[in-house]
mmCIF file with all atom_site columns, C-alpha atoms in Angstrom:
data_model
loop_
_atom_site.group_PDB
_atom_site.id
_atom_site.type_symbol
_atom_site.label_atom_id
_atom_site.label_alt_id
_atom_site.label_comp_id
_atom_site.label_asym_id
_atom_site.label_entity_id
_atom_site.label_seq_id
_atom_site.pdbx_PDB_ins_code
_atom_site.Cartn_x
_atom_site.Cartn_y
_atom_site.Cartn_z
_atom_site.occupancy
_atom_site.B_iso_or_equiv
_atom_site.pdbx_formal_charge
_atom_site.auth_seq_id
_atom_site.auth_comp_id
_atom_site.auth_asym_id
_atom_site.auth_atom_id
_atom_site.pdbx_PDB_model_num
ATOM 1   C CA . MET A 1 1   ? 38.325 146.701 -167.732 1.00 0.00 ? 535 MET A CA 1
ATOM 2   C CA . PRO A 1 2   ? 36.712 144.628 -165.073 1.00 0.00 ? 536 PRO A CA 1
ATOM 3   C CA . HIS A 1 3   ? 33.669 146.162 -162.562 1.00 0.00 ? 537 HIS A CA 1
ATOM 4   C CA . PRO A 1 4   ? 34.441 146.064 -159.411 1.00 0.00 ? 538 PRO A CA 1
ATOM 5   C CA . GLU A 1 5   ? 32.590 144.129 -157.314 1.00 0.00 ? 539 GLU A CA 1
ATOM 6   C CA . ALA A 1 6   ? 32.401 142.059 -160.228 1.00 0.00 ? 540 ALA A CA 1
ATOM 7   C CA . TYR A 1 7   ? 34.803 138.433 -158.856 1.00 0.00 ? 541 TYR A CA 1
ATOM 8   C CA . LEU A 1 8   ? 32.561 138.635 -155.008 1.00 0.00 ? 542 LEU A CA 1
ATOM 9   C CA . ILE A 1 9   ? 29.655 138.677 -156.853 1.00 0.00 ? 543 ILE A CA 1
ATOM 10  C CA . LEU A 1 10  ? 30.121 135.649 -158.718 1.00 0.00 ? 544 LEU A CA 1
ATOM 11  C CA . ARG A 1 11  ? 31.892 134.477 -155.995 1.00 0.00 ? 545 ARG A CA 1
ATOM 12  C CA . SER A 1 12  ? 28.613 134.955 -154.095 1.00 0.00 ? 546 SER A CA 1
ATOM 13  C CA . ALA A 1 13  ? 26.171 133.807 -156.698 1.00 0.00 ? 547 ALA A CA 1
ATOM 14  C CA . VAL A 1 14  ? 28.296 130.410 -157.473 1.00 0.00 ? 548 VAL A CA 1
ATOM 15  C CA . ALA A 1 15  ? 27.980 129.148 -153.379 1.00 0.00 ? 549 ALA A CA 1
ATOM 16  C CA . ALA A 1 16  ? 24.546 129.619 -153.456 1.00 0.00 ? 550 ALA A CA 1
ATOM 17  C CA . ALA A 1 17  ? 23.366 127.990 -156.842 1.00 0.00 ? 551 ALA A CA 1
ATOM 18  C CA . LEU A 1 18  ? 26.082 125.405 -155.434 1.00 0.00 ? 552 LEU A CA 1
ATOM 19  C CA . ALA A 1 19  ? 23.827 124.624 -152.226 1.00 0.00 ? 553 ALA A CA 1
ATOM 20  C CA . ALA A 1 20  ? 21.023 125.395 -154.282 1.00 0.00 ? 554 ALA A CA 1
ATOM 21  C CA . GLU A 1 21  ? 21.718 122.407 -156.857 1.00 0.00 ? 555 GLU A CA 1
ATOM 22  C CA . GLY A 1 22  ? 22.673 120.005 -152.896 1.00 0.00 ? 556 GLY A CA 1
ATOM 23  C CA . VAL A 1 23  ? 26.256 120.159 -154.138 1.00 0.00 ? 557 VAL A CA 1
ATOM 24  C CA . GLY A 1 24  ? 27.585 120.004 -150.410 1.00 0.00 ? 558 GLY A CA 1
ATOM 25  C CA . VAL A 1 25  ? 31.141 119.742 -151.609 1.00 0.00 ? 559 VAL A CA 1
ATOM 26  C CA . PRO A 1 26  ? 34.278 121.901 -152.359 1.00 0.00 ? 560 PRO A CA 1
ATOM 27  C CA . CYS A 1 27  ? 34.211 123.061 -155.388 1.00 0.00 ? 561 CYS A CA 1
ATOM 28  C CA . GLN A 1 28  ? 36.511 125.517 -157.789 1.00 0.00 ? 562 GLN A CA 1
ATOM 29  C CA . VAL A 1 29  ? 35.118 127.188 -161.088 1.00 0.00 ? 563 VAL A CA 1
ATOM 30  C CA . GLY A 1 30  ? 37.606 129.323 -163.297 1.00 0.00 ? 564 GLY A CA 1
ATOM 31  C CA . VAL A 1 31  ? 36.353 132.830 -164.107 1.00 0.00 ? 565 VAL A CA 1
ATOM 32  C CA . MET A 1 32  ? 37.809 134.656 -166.743 1.00 0.00 ? 566 MET A CA 1
ATOM 33  C CA . LEU A 1 33  ? 36.077 138.975 -166.765 1.00 0.00 ? 567 LEU A CA 1
ATOM 34  C CA . THR A 1 34  ? 36.813 139.417 -170.395 1.00 0.00 ? 568 THR A CA 1
ATOM 35  C CA . ASP A 1 35  ? 35.392 142.148 -172.912 1.00 0.00 ? 569 ASP A CA 1
ATOM 36  C CA . ASP A 1 36  ? 33.001 141.835 -176.300 1.00 0.00 ? 570 ASP A CA 1
ATOM 37  C CA . GLU A 1 37  ? 35.494 140.932 -178.585 1.00 0.00 ? 571 GLU A CA 1
ATOM 38  C CA . GLY A 1 38  ? 37.148 138.377 -176.528 1.00 0.00 ? 572 GLY A CA 1
ATOM 39  C CA . ILE A 1 39  ? 33.321 136.080 -175.673 1.00 0.00 ? 573 ILE A CA 1
ATOM 40  C CA . ARG A 1 40  ? 33.200 136.688 -179.822 1.00 0.00 ? 574 ARG A CA 1
ATOM 41  C CA . ARG A 1 41  ? 36.677 134.967 -179.742 1.00 0.00 ? 575 ARG A CA 1
ATOM 42  C CA . LEU A 1 42  ? 36.281 132.187 -177.523 1.00 0.00 ? 576 LEU A CA 1
ATOM 43  C CA . ASN A 1 43  ? 32.386 131.373 -179.317 1.00 0.00 ? 577 ASN A CA 1
ATOM 44  C CA . ARG A 1 44  ? 33.666 131.393 -182.883 1.00 0.00 ? 578 ARG A CA 1
ATOM 45  C CA . GLU A 1 45  ? 36.972 128.705 -182.048 1.00 0.00 ? 579 GLU A CA 1
ATOM 46  C CA . PHE A 1 46  ? 34.894 127.244 -178.837 1.00 0.00 ? 580 PHE A CA 1
ATOM 47  C CA . ARG A 1 47  ? 31.086 127.256 -180.539 1.00 0.00 ? 581 ARG A CA 1
ATOM 48  C CA . GLY A 1 48  ? 31.521 128.167 -184.261 1.00 0.00 ? 582 GLY A CA 1
ATOM 49  C CA . VAL A 1 49  ? 29.797 131.061 -183.364 1.00 0.00 ? 583 VAL A CA 1
ATOM 50  C CA . ASP A 1 50  ? 31.407 134.574 -184.559 1.00 0.00 ? 584 ASP A CA 1
ATOM 51  C CA . ALA A 1 51  ? 29.188 136.663 -182.958 1.00 0.00 ? 585 ALA A CA 1
ATOM 52  C CA . PRO A 1 52  ? 29.968 137.236 -179.063 1.00 0.00 ? 586 PRO A CA 1
ATOM 53  C CA . THR A 1 53  ? 27.418 136.550 -176.246 1.00 0.00 ? 587 THR A CA 1
ATOM 54  C CA . ASP A 1 54  ? 26.574 137.526 -172.721 1.00 0.00 ? 588 ASP A CA 1
ATOM 55  C CA . VAL A 1 55  ? 28.942 134.104 -170.871 1.00 0.00 ? 589 VAL A CA 1
ATOM 56  C CA . LEU A 1 56  ? 29.679 131.380 -171.562 1.00 0.00 ? 590 LEU A CA 1
ATOM 57  C CA . SER A 1 57  ? 30.275 127.700 -170.086 1.00 0.00 ? 591 SER A CA 1
ATOM 58  C CA . PHE A 1 58  ? 33.770 125.579 -170.530 1.00 0.00 ? 592 PHE A CA 1
ATOM 59  C CA . PRO A 1 59  ? 32.563 121.952 -168.049 1.00 0.00 ? 593 PRO A CA 1
ATOM 60  C CA . PHE A 1 60  ? 35.493 119.705 -167.329 1.00 0.00 ? 594 PHE A CA 1
ATOM 61  C CA . ASN A 1 61  ? 33.097 116.938 -166.733 1.00 0.00 ? 595 ASN A CA 1
ATOM 62  C CA . THR A 1 62  ? 30.009 114.757 -168.121 1.00 0.00 ? 596 THR A CA 1
ATOM 63  C CA . LEU A 1 63  ? 27.524 115.814 -165.207 1.00 0.00 ? 597 LEU A CA 1
ATOM 64  C CA . ARG A 1 64  ? 23.311 114.370 -165.181 1.00 0.00 ? 598 ARG A CA 1
ATOM 65  C CA . PRO A 1 65  ? 21.528 117.957 -164.435 1.00 0.00 ? 599 PRO A CA 1
ATOM 66  C CA . GLY A 1 66  ? 19.932 117.256 -160.975 1.00 0.00 ? 600 GLY A CA 1
ATOM 67  C CA . GLU A 1 67  ? 21.711 114.469 -160.133 1.00 0.00 ? 601 GLU A CA 1
ATOM 68  C CA . PHE A 1 68  ? 25.449 115.158 -158.706 1.00 0.00 ? 602 PHE A CA 1
ATOM 69  C CA . ASP A 1 69  ? 27.910 113.163 -157.934 1.00 0.00 ? 603 ASP A CA 1
ATOM 70  C CA . GLY A 1 70  ? 31.345 114.295 -157.307 1.00 0.00 ? 604 GLY A CA 1
ATOM 71  C CA . SER A 1 71  ? 33.265 110.697 -157.002 1.00 0.00 ? 605 SER A CA 1
ATOM 72  C CA . ALA A 1 72  ? 34.103 111.025 -160.445 1.00 0.00 ? 606 ALA A CA 1
ATOM 73  C CA . CYS A 1 73  ? 34.846 114.620 -160.995 1.00 0.00 ? 607 CYS A CA 1
ATOM 74  C CA . GLU A 1 74  ? 38.586 116.062 -161.561 1.00 0.00 ? 608 GLU A CA 1
ATOM 75  C CA . ARG A 1 75  ? 40.675 116.890 -158.748 1.00 0.00 ? 609 ARG A CA 1
ATOM 76  C CA . ASP A 1 76  ? 42.641 119.531 -158.227 1.00 0.00 ? 610 ASP A CA 1
ATOM 77  C CA . PRO A 1 77  ? 46.055 117.524 -156.315 1.00 0.00 ? 611 PRO A CA 1
ATOM 78  C CA . GLU A 1 78  ? 46.476 121.233 -154.398 1.00 0.00 ? 612 GLU A CA 1
ATOM 79  C CA . THR A 1 79  ? 43.638 121.430 -152.869 1.00 0.00 ? 613 THR A CA 1
ATOM 80  C CA . GLY A 1 80  ? 41.623 118.277 -153.035 1.00 0.00 ? 614 GLY A CA 1
ATOM 81  C CA . ARG A 1 81  ? 38.226 120.594 -154.953 1.00 0.00 ? 615 ARG A CA 1
ATOM 82  C CA . ILE A 1 82  ? 36.127 118.837 -158.055 1.00 0.00 ? 616 ILE A CA 1
ATOM 83  C CA . LEU A 1 83  ? 36.425 121.594 -161.024 1.00 0.00 ? 617 LEU A CA 1
ATOM 84  C CA . LEU A 1 84  ? 33.522 122.049 -162.092 1.00 0.00 ? 618 LEU A CA 1
ATOM 85  C CA . GLY A 1 85  ? 34.270 123.417 -165.657 1.00 0.00 ? 619 GLY A CA 1
ATOM 86  C CA . ASP A 1 86  ? 35.203 127.598 -166.117 1.00 0.00 ? 620 ASP A CA 1
ATOM 87  C CA . MET A 1 87  ? 33.149 131.002 -166.796 1.00 0.00 ? 621 MET A CA 1
ATOM 88  C CA . ALA A 1 88  ? 33.886 133.397 -169.538 1.00 0.00 ? 622 ALA A CA 1
ATOM 89  C CA . LEU A 1 89  ? 31.846 136.640 -168.846 1.00 0.00 ? 623 LEU A CA 1
ATOM 90  C CA . SER A 1 90  ? 31.604 139.370 -171.437 1.00 0.00 ? 624 SER A CA 1
ATOM 91  C CA . VAL A 1 91  ? 31.310 143.034 -168.563 1.00 0.00 ? 625 VAL A CA 1
ATOM 92  C CA . PRO A 1 92  ? 30.215 145.276 -171.284 1.00 0.00 ? 626 PRO A CA 1
ATOM 93  C CA . ARG A 1 93  ? 27.968 142.803 -172.610 1.00 0.00 ? 627 ARG A CA 1
ATOM 94  C CA . CYS A 1 94  ? 26.640 142.227 -167.982 1.00 0.00 ? 628 CYS A CA 1
ATOM 95  C CA . LEU A 1 95  ? 26.330 146.258 -167.630 1.00 0.00 ? 629 LEU A CA 1
ATOM 96  C CA . ALA A 1 96  ? 24.301 146.899 -171.048 1.00 0.00 ? 630 ALA A CA 1
ATOM 97  C CA . GLN A 1 97  ? 21.853 144.064 -170.215 1.00 0.00 ? 631 GLN A CA 1
ATOM 98  C CA . GLY A 1 98  ? 21.765 144.470 -166.483 1.00 0.00 ? 632 GLY A CA 1
ATOM 99  C CA . GLU A 1 99  ? 20.852 148.765 -168.131 1.00 0.00 ? 633 GLU A CA 1
ATOM 100 C CA . GLU A 1 100 ? 18.620 146.935 -170.033 1.00 0.00 ? 634 GLU A CA 1
ATOM 101 C CA . PHE A 1 101 ? 16.484 145.010 -167.706 1.00 0.00 ? 635 PHE A CA 1
ATOM 102 C CA . GLY A 1 102 ? 17.069 147.443 -165.235 1.00 0.00 ? 636 GLY A CA 1
ATOM 103 C CA . HIS A 1 103 ? 18.483 145.486 -162.950 1.00 0.00 ? 637 HIS A CA 1
ATOM 104 C CA . GLY A 1 104 ? 21.742 146.930 -163.030 1.00 0.00 ? 638 GLY A CA 1
ATOM 105 C CA . PHE A 1 105 ? 25.203 145.529 -163.148 1.00 0.00 ? 639 PHE A CA 1
ATOM 106 C CA . ALA A 1 106 ? 25.357 143.334 -159.634 1.00 0.00 ? 640 ALA A CA 1
ATOM 107 C CA . ARG A 1 107 ? 22.698 141.441 -160.828 1.00 0.00 ? 641 ARG A CA 1
ATOM 108 C CA . GLU A 1 108 ? 22.283 140.145 -164.038 1.00 0.00 ? 642 GLU A CA 1
ATOM 109 C CA . ALA A 1 109 ? 26.263 139.127 -163.526 1.00 0.00 ? 643 ALA A CA 1
ATOM 110 C CA . ALA A 1 110 ? 24.648 136.944 -160.501 1.00 0.00 ? 644 ALA A CA 1
ATOM 111 C CA . TYR A 1 111 ? 21.995 135.351 -163.382 1.00 0.00 ? 645 TYR A CA 1
ATOM 112 C CA . LEU A 1 112 ? 24.756 135.255 -165.446 1.00 0.00 ? 646 LEU A CA 1
ATOM 113 C CA . ALA A 1 113 ? 26.389 133.230 -163.015 1.00 0.00 ? 647 ALA A CA 1
ATOM 114 C CA . VAL A 1 114 ? 23.914 130.684 -161.930 1.00 0.00 ? 648 VAL A CA 1
ATOM 115 C CA . HIS A 1 115 ? 23.343 130.442 -165.255 1.00 0.00 ? 649 HIS A CA 1
ATOM 116 C CA . SER A 1 116 ? 27.053 129.691 -166.935 1.00 0.00 ? 650 SER A CA 1
ATOM 117 C CA . LEU A 1 117 ? 27.285 127.311 -163.343 1.00 0.00 ? 651 LEU A CA 1
ATOM 118 C CA . LEU A 1 118 ? 23.921 125.148 -163.941 1.00 0.00 ? 652 LEU A CA 1
ATOM 119 C CA . HIS A 1 119 ? 25.739 124.348 -167.452 1.00 0.00 ? 653 HIS A CA 1
ATOM 120 C CA . LEU A 1 120 ? 28.469 122.767 -165.810 1.00 0.00 ? 654 LEU A CA 1
ATOM 121 C CA . LEU A 1 121 ? 26.511 121.059 -163.973 1.00 0.00 ? 655 LEU A CA 1
ATOM 122 C CA . GLY A 1 122 ? 24.878 119.923 -166.813 1.00 0.00 ? 656 GLY A CA 1
ATOM 123 C CA . TYR A 1 123 ? 22.074 121.410 -167.676 1.00 0.00 ? 657 TYR A CA 1
ATOM 124 C CA . ASP A 1 124 ? 21.627 122.414 -171.185 1.00 0.00 ? 658 ASP A CA 1
ATOM 125 C CA . HIS A 1 125 ? 19.052 124.448 -172.433 1.00 0.00 ? 659 HIS A CA 1
ATOM 126 C CA . THR A 1 126 ? 19.741 123.014 -175.443 1.00 0.00 ? 660 THR A CA 1
ATOM 127 C CA . GLN A 1 127 ? 17.444 120.192 -174.777 1.00 0.00 ? 661 GLN A CA 1
ATOM 128 C CA . GLU A 1 128 ? 13.888 119.374 -174.431 1.00 0.00 ? 662 GLU A CA 1
ATOM 129 C CA . GLY A 1 129 ? 12.734 119.995 -170.968 1.00 0.00 ? 663 GLY A CA 1
ATOM 130 C CA . GLU A 1 130 ? 15.650 121.936 -169.758 1.00 0.00 ? 664 GLU A CA 1
ATOM 131 C CA . ASP A 1 131 ? 14.501 125.299 -170.736 1.00 0.00 ? 665 ASP A CA 1
ATOM 132 C CA . LYS A 1 132 ? 14.735 128.009 -167.786 1.00 0.00 ? 666 LYS A CA 1
#
């Protein structure tokens, strides 16, 4: 069952991160709130890792970190918004991590949304120099 405030928290965090990255055009991000089993299945199917995780990102475009250029990005034909991609977030893991780190669900959900959005914008912590 999704946390009642989750979508509002995620929307605010994504909007703030887009502004901080200098993305000044309307964008769209798909959000899936799931449980640990649901995110484990996605992780196994798309990354080959048979374990749950907190958040997964599925970018629709190949972007260079810090150099957003939406001109070549896929757009929603009805709204004209740039389709950045999708994120999947495990609500139980988000709740547990928020408690573990002592800052609660809202802060953890915002952190995970920004982390995922940065992946959609081309950042990848598996590349040297792009960690954190």
